[in-house]
mmCIF file of C-alpha atoms in Angstrom:
data_model
loop_
_atom_site.group_PDB
_atom_site.id
_atom_site.type_symbol
_atom_site.label_atom_id
_atom_site.label_comp_id
_atom_site.label_asym_id
_atom_site.label_seq_id
_atom_site.Cartn_x
_atom_site.Cartn_y
_atom_site.Cartn_z
ATOM 1 C CA MET A 1 0.186 -0.038 -0.104
ATOM 2 C CA SER A 2 1.822 3.264 -0.834
ATOM 3 C CA ILE A 3 0.773 6.176 1.285
ATOM 4 C CA GLN A 4 1.956 9.633 0.754
ATOM 5 C CA ILE A 5 3.148 12.067 3.734
ATOM 6 C CA SER A 6 0.510 14.405 4.815
ATOM 7 C CA ARG A 7 0.936 18.139 5.838
ATOM 8 C CA THR A 8 -0.159 17.007 9.297
ATOM 9 C CA GLU A 9 2.795 14.819 9.512
ATOM 10 C CA LYS A 10 5.138 17.314 8.933
ATOM 11 C CA LEU A 11 4.202 19.133 11.973
ATOM 12 C CA TYR A 12 5.188 16.185 14.122
ATOM 13 C CA LYS A 13 8.672 16.106 15.547
ATOM 14 C CA ARG A 14 10.311 13.064 14.244
ATOM 15 C CA ARG A 15 12.661 11.258 16.568
ATOM 16 C CA PRO A 16 15.811 9.770 14.965
ATOM 17 C CA GLY A 17 14.767 6.588 13.179
ATOM 18 C CA GLU A 18 11.112 7.125 13.318
ATOM 19 C CA ALA A 19 8.822 6.166 10.524
ATOM 20 C CA THR A 20 6.513 8.320 8.575
ATOM 21 C CA ALA A 21 3.645 7.900 6.662
ATOM 22 C CA LYS A 22 5.586 7.340 3.669
ATOM 23 C CA ASP A 23 7.356 4.308 5.267
ATOM 24 C CA GLY A 24 4.277 2.685 5.544
ATOM 25 C CA GLY A 25 4.261 3.078 9.231
ATOM 26 C CA SER A 26 7.423 1.329 10.046
ATOM 27 C CA ALA A 27 11.155 2.348 10.041
ATOM 28 C CA PRO A 28 13.205 0.023 8.141
ATOM 29 C CA VAL A 29 14.256 -3.000 10.326
ATOM 30 C CA SER A 30 16.221 -5.978 8.098
ATOM 31 C CA LYS A 31 17.629 -7.732 11.349
ATOM 32 C CA PRO A 32 15.795 -6.806 14.359
ATOM 33 C CA SER A 33 17.882 -8.762 16.800
ATOM 34 C CA GLU A 34 20.477 -6.321 15.954
ATOM 35 C CA SER A 35 18.672 -3.098 15.745
ATOM 36 C CA LEU A 36 16.268 -3.788 18.690
ATOM 37 C CA SER A 37 17.930 -5.822 21.332
ATOM 38 C CA PRO A 38 20.785 -3.538 22.531
ATOM 39 C CA ARG A 39 18.292 -0.917 23.355
ATOM 40 C CA ILE A 40 15.971 -2.647 25.460
ATOM 41 C CA GLN A 41 16.982 -2.109 29.200
ATOM 42 C CA ALA A 42 16.197 -4.283 32.076
ATOM 43 C CA GLY A 43 13.523 -2.896 34.295
ATOM 44 C CA GLN A 44 10.920 -1.883 31.646
ATOM 45 C CA GLY A 45 8.579 -4.494 33.000
ATOM 46 C CA VAL A 46 4.817 -4.398 32.598
ATOM 47 C CA TRP A 47 3.404 -3.276 29.485
ATOM 48 C CA ALA A 48 -0.392 -2.654 29.114
ATOM 49 C CA ILE A 49 -2.268 -2.662 25.854
ATOM 50 C CA GLY A 50 -5.493 -0.775 25.918
ATOM 51 C CA GLY A 51 -7.927 1.290 24.161
ATOM 52 C CA GLY A 52 -11.295 3.160 24.383
ATOM 53 C CA LYS A 53 -13.256 0.272 22.849
ATOM 54 C CA GLY A 54 -13.193 -3.329 21.765
ATOM 55 C CA GLY A 55 -12.578 -4.608 18.431
ATOM 56 C CA VAL A 56 -9.907 -2.203 17.842
ATOM 57 C CA GLY A 57 -6.973 -4.659 17.497
ATOM 58 C CA LYS A 58 -5.595 -4.960 21.087
ATOM 59 C CA SER A 59 -5.099 -8.645 21.199
ATOM 60 C CA LEU A 60 -3.298 -8.613 17.828
ATOM 61 C CA VAL A 61 -1.199 -5.844 18.986
ATOM 62 C CA THR A 62 -0.481 -7.730 22.194
ATOM 63 C CA ALA A 63 0.341 -11.022 20.636
ATOM 64 C CA ASN A 64 2.650 -9.586 18.162
ATOM 65 C CA VAL A 65 4.482 -7.224 20.213
ATOM 66 C CA GLY A 66 5.201 -9.969 22.655
ATOM 67 C CA ILE A 67 6.512 -12.175 19.598
ATOM 68 C CA VAL A 68 8.780 -9.505 18.561
ATOM 69 C CA LEU A 69 10.119 -9.127 21.924
ATOM 70 C CA ALA A 70 10.570 -12.766 22.348
ATOM 71 C CA GLN A 71 12.257 -13.118 18.957
ATOM 72 C CA LEU A 72 15.032 -10.653 20.519
ATOM 73 C CA GLY A 73 15.636 -13.140 23.039
ATOM 74 C CA LYS A 74 13.745 -11.721 25.993
ATOM 75 C CA ARG A 75 11.605 -13.731 28.280
ATOM 76 C CA VAL A 76 7.987 -12.715 27.797
ATOM 77 C CA CYS A 77 4.688 -13.487 29.221
ATOM 78 C CA LEU A 78 1.470 -12.451 28.110
ATOM 79 C CA ILE A 79 -1.598 -12.025 30.376
ATOM 80 C CA ASP A 80 -5.278 -11.769 29.178
ATOM 81 C CA VAL A 81 -6.833 -9.390 31.742
ATOM 82 C CA ASP A 82 -9.918 -9.019 29.602
ATOM 83 C CA LEU A 83 -11.656 -10.769 32.433
ATOM 84 C CA GLY A 84 -15.055 -10.714 30.654
ATOM 85 C CA GLY A 85 -14.001 -11.761 27.040
ATOM 86 C CA ALA A 86 -10.389 -13.527 26.983
ATOM 87 C CA ASN A 87 -9.324 -14.204 23.554
ATOM 88 C CA LEU A 88 -5.679 -13.715 23.577
ATOM 89 C CA HIS A 89 -5.152 -17.263 23.058
ATOM 90 C CA SER A 90 -6.890 -17.521 19.979
ATOM 91 C CA CYS A 91 -4.547 -14.888 18.384
ATOM 92 C CA LEU A 92 -1.640 -17.198 19.295
ATOM 93 C CA GLY A 93 -3.013 -20.383 18.091
ATOM 94 C CA VAL A 94 -3.028 -22.058 21.587
ATOM 95 C CA GLY A 95 -6.126 -23.913 22.804
ATOM 96 C CA GLN A 96 -8.111 -22.869 25.981
ATOM 97 C CA PRO A 97 -5.595 -23.774 28.670
ATOM 98 C CA ALA A 98 -6.979 -25.968 31.655
ATOM 99 C CA ALA A 99 -5.454 -23.422 34.480
ATOM 100 C CA THR A 100 -6.584 -19.635 33.848
ATOM 101 C CA LEU A 101 -6.975 -16.647 36.042
ATOM 102 C CA ASP A 102 -10.125 -18.175 37.058
ATOM 103 C CA HIS A 103 -8.154 -20.246 39.318
ATOM 104 C CA PHE A 104 -6.536 -17.131 40.681
ATOM 105 C CA VAL A 105 -9.760 -15.384 41.618
ATOM 106 C CA ARG A 106 -11.030 -18.514 43.367
ATOM 107 C CA ARG A 107 -7.836 -18.816 45.226
ATOM 108 C CA GLU A 108 -7.027 -21.949 44.132
ATOM 109 C CA ILE A 109 -3.689 -20.965 42.964
ATOM 110 C CA ASP A 110 -1.603 -18.260 44.366
ATOM 111 C CA ASP A 111 1.656 -18.328 42.197
ATOM 112 C CA LEU A 112 0.617 -16.515 39.050
ATOM 113 C CA GLY A 113 3.616 -18.060 37.419
ATOM 114 C CA ASP A 114 1.863 -21.686 37.877
ATOM 115 C CA LEU A 115 -0.788 -20.544 35.394
ATOM 116 C CA ALA A 116 1.785 -19.807 32.551
ATOM 117 C CA VAL A 117 1.774 -21.959 29.516
ATOM 118 C CA GLU A 118 4.409 -22.147 27.037
ATOM 119 C CA THR A 119 3.456 -21.143 23.224
ATOM 120 C CA ALA A 120 4.689 -22.346 20.059
ATOM 121 C CA VAL A 121 7.217 -19.079 19.858
ATOM 122 C CA PRO A 122 10.104 -19.724 21.998
ATOM 123 C CA ASN A 123 10.719 -17.389 24.967
ATOM 124 C CA LEU A 124 6.850 -16.668 24.806
ATOM 125 C CA SER A 125 4.365 -17.815 27.609
ATOM 126 C CA LEU A 126 0.593 -16.918 28.213
ATOM 127 C CA ILE A 127 -1.661 -16.748 31.184
ATOM 128 C CA SER A 128 -5.035 -17.137 29.827
ATOM 129 C CA GLY A 129 -7.990 -14.832 31.155
ATOM 130 C CA ALA A 130 -10.930 -15.706 33.431
ATOM 131 C CA GLY A 131 -14.411 -15.896 32.079
ATOM 132 C CA HIS A 132 -15.812 -19.106 33.417
ATOM 133 C CA VAL A 133 -16.559 -18.062 36.769
ATOM 134 C CA SER A 134 -19.564 -15.758 37.793
ATOM 135 C CA GLY A 135 -18.237 -12.325 39.002
ATOM 136 C CA ALA A 136 -14.759 -13.059 37.450
ATOM 137 C CA ALA A 137 -15.316 -9.734 35.069
ATOM 138 C CA ASN A 138 -15.545 -7.527 38.220
ATOM 139 C CA PRO A 139 -13.101 -8.909 40.755
ATOM 140 C CA LYS A 140 -13.234 -7.227 44.072
ATOM 141 C CA TYR A 141 -10.784 -4.506 44.855
ATOM 142 C CA GLN A 142 -8.580 -6.899 46.984
ATOM 143 C CA THR A 143 -8.401 -9.501 44.346
ATOM 144 C CA LYS A 144 -7.466 -6.960 41.785
ATOM 145 C CA MET A 145 -4.747 -5.446 43.944
ATOM 146 C CA ARG A 146 -3.411 -9.098 44.510
ATOM 147 C CA LEU A 147 -3.387 -9.698 41.049
ATOM 148 C CA ILE A 148 -1.409 -6.592 40.201
ATOM 149 C CA ARG A 149 0.900 -7.574 42.747
ATOM 150 C CA LYS A 150 1.434 -10.982 41.619
ATOM 151 C CA ILE A 151 1.873 -9.437 37.875
ATOM 152 C CA LYS A 152 4.640 -7.209 39.035
ATOM 153 C CA ALA A 153 6.490 -10.288 40.725
ATOM 154 C CA LEU A 154 6.636 -12.560 37.863
ATOM 155 C CA ASP A 155 10.153 -13.572 36.866
ATOM 156 C CA TYR A 156 10.109 -12.245 33.129
ATOM 157 C CA ASP A 157 11.779 -9.464 31.009
ATOM 158 C CA HIS A 158 8.633 -8.309 29.953
ATOM 159 C CA VAL A 159 4.859 -8.836 30.863
ATOM 160 C CA LEU A 160 2.271 -7.794 28.445
ATOM 161 C CA LEU A 161 -1.357 -6.833 29.689
ATOM 162 C CA ASP A 162 -4.204 -7.315 27.055
ATOM 163 C CA LEU A 163 -6.739 -5.140 28.769
ATOM 164 C CA GLY A 164 -10.632 -5.292 27.929
ATOM 165 C CA GLY A 165 -12.820 -2.416 26.285
ATOM 166 C CA GLY A 166 -14.102 0.809 27.823
ATOM 167 C CA THR A 167 -12.997 2.753 30.858
ATOM 168 C CA GLY A 168 -14.072 0.558 33.948
ATOM 169 C CA PHE A 169 -12.019 1.011 37.062
ATOM 170 C CA ASN A 170 -10.626 -2.463 36.835
ATOM 171 C CA THR A 171 -9.106 -1.575 33.353
ATOM 172 C CA LEU A 172 -7.965 1.621 34.216
ATOM 173 C CA ASP A 173 -6.199 0.418 37.074
ATOM 174 C CA PHE A 174 -4.194 -2.453 35.334
ATOM 175 C CA PHE A 175 -3.264 0.101 32.663
ATOM 176 C CA LEU A 176 -1.988 2.367 35.278
ATOM 177 C CA SER A 177 -0.274 -0.198 37.199
ATOM 178 C CA ALA A 178 1.881 -0.853 34.212
ATOM 179 C CA HIS A 179 5.315 0.706 33.276
ATOM 180 C CA GLN A 180 4.239 1.356 29.780
ATOM 181 C CA GLY A 181 0.902 2.149 28.738
ATOM 182 C CA ILE A 182 0.119 1.603 24.812
ATOM 183 C CA LEU A 183 -3.298 2.662 23.479
ATOM 184 C CA VAL A 184 -4.828 0.996 20.272
ATOM 185 C CA CYS A 185 -7.211 3.164 18.109
ATOM 186 C CA LEU A 186 -9.205 2.705 14.847
ATOM 187 C CA PRO A 187 -8.769 5.896 12.257
ATOM 188 C CA GLU A 188 -12.824 6.479 12.824
ATOM 189 C CA PRO A 189 -14.854 8.734 14.672
ATOM 190 C CA THR A 190 -16.092 6.445 17.454
ATOM 191 C CA ALA A 191 -12.802 4.865 18.204
ATOM 192 C CA ILE A 192 -11.040 8.330 18.407
ATOM 193 C CA ASP A 193 -13.856 9.587 20.822
ATOM 194 C CA ASN A 194 -13.708 6.626 22.871
ATOM 195 C CA LEU A 195 -9.993 7.025 23.000
ATOM 196 C CA TYR A 196 -10.060 10.626 24.324
ATOM 197 C CA ARG A 197 -12.378 9.199 26.883
ATOM 198 C CA PHE A 198 -10.130 6.481 28.066
ATOM 199 C CA VAL A 199 -7.143 9.325 28.217
ATOM 200 C CA LYS A 200 -8.956 11.303 30.389
ATOM 201 C CA ALA A 201 -10.238 8.715 32.490
ATOM 202 C CA ALA A 202 -6.844 7.389 33.111
ATOM 203 C CA PHE A 203 -5.456 10.805 33.775
ATOM 204 C CA ALA A 204 -8.360 11.393 36.247
ATOM 205 C CA ARG A 205 -7.727 7.921 37.887
ATOM 206 C CA ARG A 206 -4.101 8.867 38.157
ATOM 207 C CA LEU A 207 -4.890 12.129 39.697
ATOM 208 C CA ARG A 208 -6.899 10.467 42.119
ATOM 209 C CA ASP A 209 -4.371 8.302 43.330
ATOM 210 C CA LEU A 210 -1.784 11.162 43.681
ATOM 211 C CA ASP A 211 -4.439 13.295 45.949
ATOM 212 C CA SER A 212 -4.131 11.110 48.747
ATOM 213 C CA GLU A 213 -0.658 12.765 48.813
ATOM 214 C CA LEU A 214 -1.151 16.247 47.441
ATOM 215 C CA GLN A 215 -4.414 16.873 48.105
ATOM 216 C CA VAL A 216 -5.162 18.958 45.405
ATOM 217 C CA GLY A 217 -8.787 18.252 44.947
ATOM 218 C CA GLN A 218 -9.438 19.788 48.137
ATOM 219 C CA LEU A 219 -7.284 22.594 47.334
ATOM 220 C CA VAL A 220 -9.210 23.298 43.885
ATOM 221 C CA GLY A 221 -12.576 22.782 45.411
ATOM 222 C CA ARG A 222 -12.043 25.285 48.275
ATOM 223 C CA ARG A 223 -10.592 28.090 45.950
ATOM 224 C CA SER A 224 -12.384 27.657 42.846
ATOM 225 C CA ARG A 225 -16.168 28.374 41.923
ATOM 226 C CA GLY A 226 -18.147 28.461 38.783
ATOM 227 C CA ARG A 227 -16.272 28.805 35.495
ATOM 228 C CA ALA A 228 -12.898 28.462 37.195
ATOM 229 C CA ALA A 229 -13.987 25.003 38.684
ATOM 230 C CA ARG A 230 -15.283 23.871 35.023
ATOM 231 C CA ARG A 231 -12.116 24.778 33.720
ATOM 232 C CA CYS A 232 -10.230 22.471 36.113
ATOM 233 C CA ARG A 233 -11.609 19.381 34.574
ATOM 234 C CA VAL A 234 -8.961 19.946 31.678
ATOM 235 C CA PRO A 235 -5.493 18.829 32.871
ATOM 236 C CA ARG A 236 -3.746 21.782 31.768
ATOM 237 C CA SER A 237 -6.079 24.086 33.329
ATOM 238 C CA LEU A 238 -5.956 22.273 36.367
ATOM 239 C CA PHE A 239 -2.024 22.517 36.601
ATOM 240 C CA GLU A 240 -2.443 26.120 35.805
ATOM 241 C CA ARG A 241 -4.871 26.773 38.588
ATOM 242 C CA ILE A 242 -3.090 24.504 41.312
ATOM 243 C CA LYS A 243 0.344 26.485 40.283
ATOM 244 C CA GLN A 244 -1.670 29.786 40.990
ATOM 245 C CA LEU A 245 -2.998 28.572 44.381
ATOM 246 C CA ASP A 246 0.064 26.558 45.564
ATOM 247 C CA PRO A 247 3.235 26.733 43.321
ATOM 248 C CA GLU A 248 5.078 24.345 45.251
ATOM 249 C CA ARG A 249 2.155 21.734 45.393
ATOM 250 C CA GLY A 250 1.427 22.487 41.494
ATOM 251 C CA GLN A 251 4.938 21.873 40.565
ATOM 252 C CA ARG A 252 5.353 18.534 42.231
ATOM 253 C CA LEU A 253 2.008 17.442 40.802
ATOM 254 C CA GLN A 254 2.976 18.471 37.533
ATOM 255 C CA GLU A 255 6.209 16.356 37.635
ATOM 256 C CA ALA A 256 4.336 13.350 38.786
ATOM 257 C CA MET A 257 1.926 13.587 36.094
ATOM 258 C CA ARG A 258 4.666 14.395 33.295
ATOM 259 C CA ARG A 259 5.462 10.459 33.488
ATOM 260 C CA PHE A 260 1.830 9.891 32.375
ATOM 261 C CA THR A 261 2.864 9.283 28.458
ATOM 262 C CA PRO A 262 1.091 6.765 27.105
ATOM 263 C CA LYS A 263 1.937 5.498 23.414
ATOM 264 C CA LEU A 264 -0.606 5.735 20.440
ATOM 265 C CA VAL A 265 -0.980 3.037 17.492
ATOM 266 C CA VAL A 266 -3.321 3.045 15.060
ATOM 267 C CA ASN A 267 -4.827 0.401 13.553
ATOM 268 C CA GLN A 268 -6.200 -0.389 10.010
ATOM 269 C CA VAL A 269 -4.775 2.106 8.212
ATOM 270 C CA ARG A 270 -6.060 2.365 4.538
ATOM 271 C CA ASN A 271 -5.005 5.762 3.047
ATOM 272 C CA ALA A 272 -2.933 8.815 3.827
ATOM 273 C CA ALA A 273 -5.821 10.471 5.635
ATOM 274 C CA ASP A 274 -6.020 7.461 7.882
ATOM 275 C CA ALA A 275 -2.061 7.151 8.610
ATOM 276 C CA ALA A 276 -2.249 10.935 9.881
ATOM 277 C CA VAL A 277 -5.005 10.257 12.499
ATOM 278 C CA GLY A 278 -2.471 9.479 14.701
ATOM 279 C CA LEU A 279 -0.555 12.471 14.715
ATOM 280 C CA GLN A 280 -3.824 14.517 14.926
ATOM 281 C CA VAL A 281 -5.055 12.806 17.628
ATOM 282 C CA ALA A 282 -1.555 13.079 19.423
ATOM 283 C CA LEU A 283 -1.314 16.849 18.912
ATOM 284 C CA ALA A 284 -4.922 17.421 20.191
ATOM 285 C CA ALA A 285 -4.090 15.665 23.367
ATOM 286 C CA ARG A 286 -1.217 18.089 24.004
ATOM 287 C CA LYS A 287 -2.979 21.022 22.967
ATOM 288 C CA PHE A 288 -6.376 20.688 24.741
ATOM 289 C CA PHE A 289 -5.654 18.225 27.405
ATOM 290 C CA GLY A 290 -1.842 18.728 28.076
ATOM 291 C CA ILE A 291 -1.324 15.036 27.967
ATOM 292 C CA ASP A 292 1.807 13.701 26.244
ATOM 293 C CA LEU A 293 0.175 11.110 24.219
ATOM 294 C CA GLN A 294 2.821 9.732 21.940
ATOM 295 C CA PHE A 295 2.040 8.397 18.517
ATOM 296 C CA VAL A 296 4.397 5.720 17.835
ATOM 297 C CA GLY A 297 3.261 4.237 14.575
ATOM 298 C CA TYR A 298 0.425 2.721 12.628
ATOM 299 C CA LEU A 299 -0.466 -0.879 10.966
ATOM 300 C CA GLN A 300 -1.669 -1.050 7.656
ATOM 301 C CA TYR A 301 -4.929 -2.797 6.801
ATOM 302 C CA ASP A 302 -3.837 -6.291 5.778
ATOM 303 C CA ASP A 303 -5.883 -9.579 4.765
ATOM 304 C CA THR A 304 -3.210 -11.483 6.368
ATOM 305 C CA VAL A 305 -4.664 -10.373 9.754
ATOM 306 C CA TRP A 306 -7.722 -12.438 9.127
ATOM 307 C CA GLN A 307 -5.983 -15.095 7.249
ATOM 308 C CA ALA A 308 -3.923 -15.926 10.576
ATOM 309 C CA VAL A 309 -6.642 -15.542 12.776
ATOM 310 C CA ARG A 310 -8.606 -18.234 10.761
ATOM 311 C CA LYS A 311 -5.516 -20.428 10.585
ATOM 312 C CA ARG A 312 -5.217 -20.209 14.308
ATOM 313 C CA ARG A 313 -1.514 -19.020 14.121
ATOM 314 C CA PRO A 314 0.180 -15.904 15.197
ATOM 315 C CA LEU A 315 0.411 -13.179 12.527
ATOM 316 C CA LEU A 316 4.240 -12.854 12.844
ATOM 317 C CA VAL A 317 4.739 -16.769 12.527
ATOM 318 C CA GLU A 318 2.676 -17.093 9.712
ATOM 319 C CA TYR A 319 3.713 -14.289 7.766
ATOM 320 C CA PRO A 320 6.801 -12.996 8.977
ATOM 321 C CA VAL A 321 7.990 -10.797 6.129
ATOM 322 C CA SER A 322 4.652 -9.019 5.512
ATOM 323 C CA PRO A 323 4.407 -5.288 5.450
ATOM 324 C CA LEU A 324 2.453 -5.405 8.777
ATOM 325 C CA ALA A 325 5.272 -7.368 10.138
ATOM 326 C CA GLY A 326 7.668 -4.757 9.595
ATOM 327 C CA SER A 327 5.354 -2.140 11.143
ATOM 328 C CA LEU A 328 4.987 -4.069 14.347
ATOM 329 C CA ARG A 329 8.765 -4.383 14.580
ATOM 330 C CA GLY A 330 9.236 -0.634 14.050
ATOM 331 C CA ILE A 331 6.641 0.244 16.637
ATOM 332 C CA VAL A 332 8.382 -1.905 19.142
ATOM 333 C CA GLU A 333 11.846 -0.381 18.101
ATOM 334 C CA ARG A 334 10.240 3.363 18.884
ATOM 335 C CA ILE A 335 8.411 2.234 22.181
ATOM 336 C CA VAL A 336 11.787 0.741 23.530
ATOM 337 C CA SER A 337 14.031 3.669 22.562
ATOM 338 C CA ALA A 338 11.350 6.371 23.559
#
């Protein structure tokens, strides 16, 4: 697919080695083990892959990003935390495992590592999601926090979380618990609207966690009324208002929130207009919300996706030299080098 560079893309500050629309969404990667492996540092830990709605390709991205990392010699574990609709195993060509997060929710298994099963890809393991136990999709707070602690304690170089759709508290907490948050979006209005909703909800959830220490909500609520209070719902305006009220506290808040830098992947790109969506969304998030949403690349619409799914084979295993495979490798390169 040939895609020309748009005007919007020229506004985006390109990092060294970063792809443009002309590149087909991927930086040239002829030998991924040489170009990527030295850049991956220990401690990058947990990556969460989410989005504003279902059906945007989160499981596709999770499975194949995991394969890229595994092919670089990293020990990787994928966890399907879409507790109400787990299907990550299908993207990997793995049958439904006998032991899943259901057993963890029921406290039949305490060591999360005992649920990991090997896949056909060397270095890649899978912990399948729950779904057969009543209430598993909405675990109690204590169960969720226990799961998050166990995830962080797993002995892998990388743990990738495949999240469910929407902005429920469980999904947001899994996303915010990760060292790296990756959002997948389609170039269509409903998906973009839901993406903005997710980013704002995740920001608010992160702010709530910080509020116990900084108590900015009490500060703003006590000093702001009417129009000023409404403006504080936007992150950039909130920071400005808090700095006016308490410069030291405002600076501490801004430094803490500066680490909220989710990455954006646009899926199913068909033309130049679609390719420009990621840059437009990232620029809008910075301009209107003050959130550093970082666009790291797009994935072309490609029939090899459904062909691989139909064969129950991972995309990167079945079609390793397809343009889409190159795009996935380029996206991983930009994430680990960011």
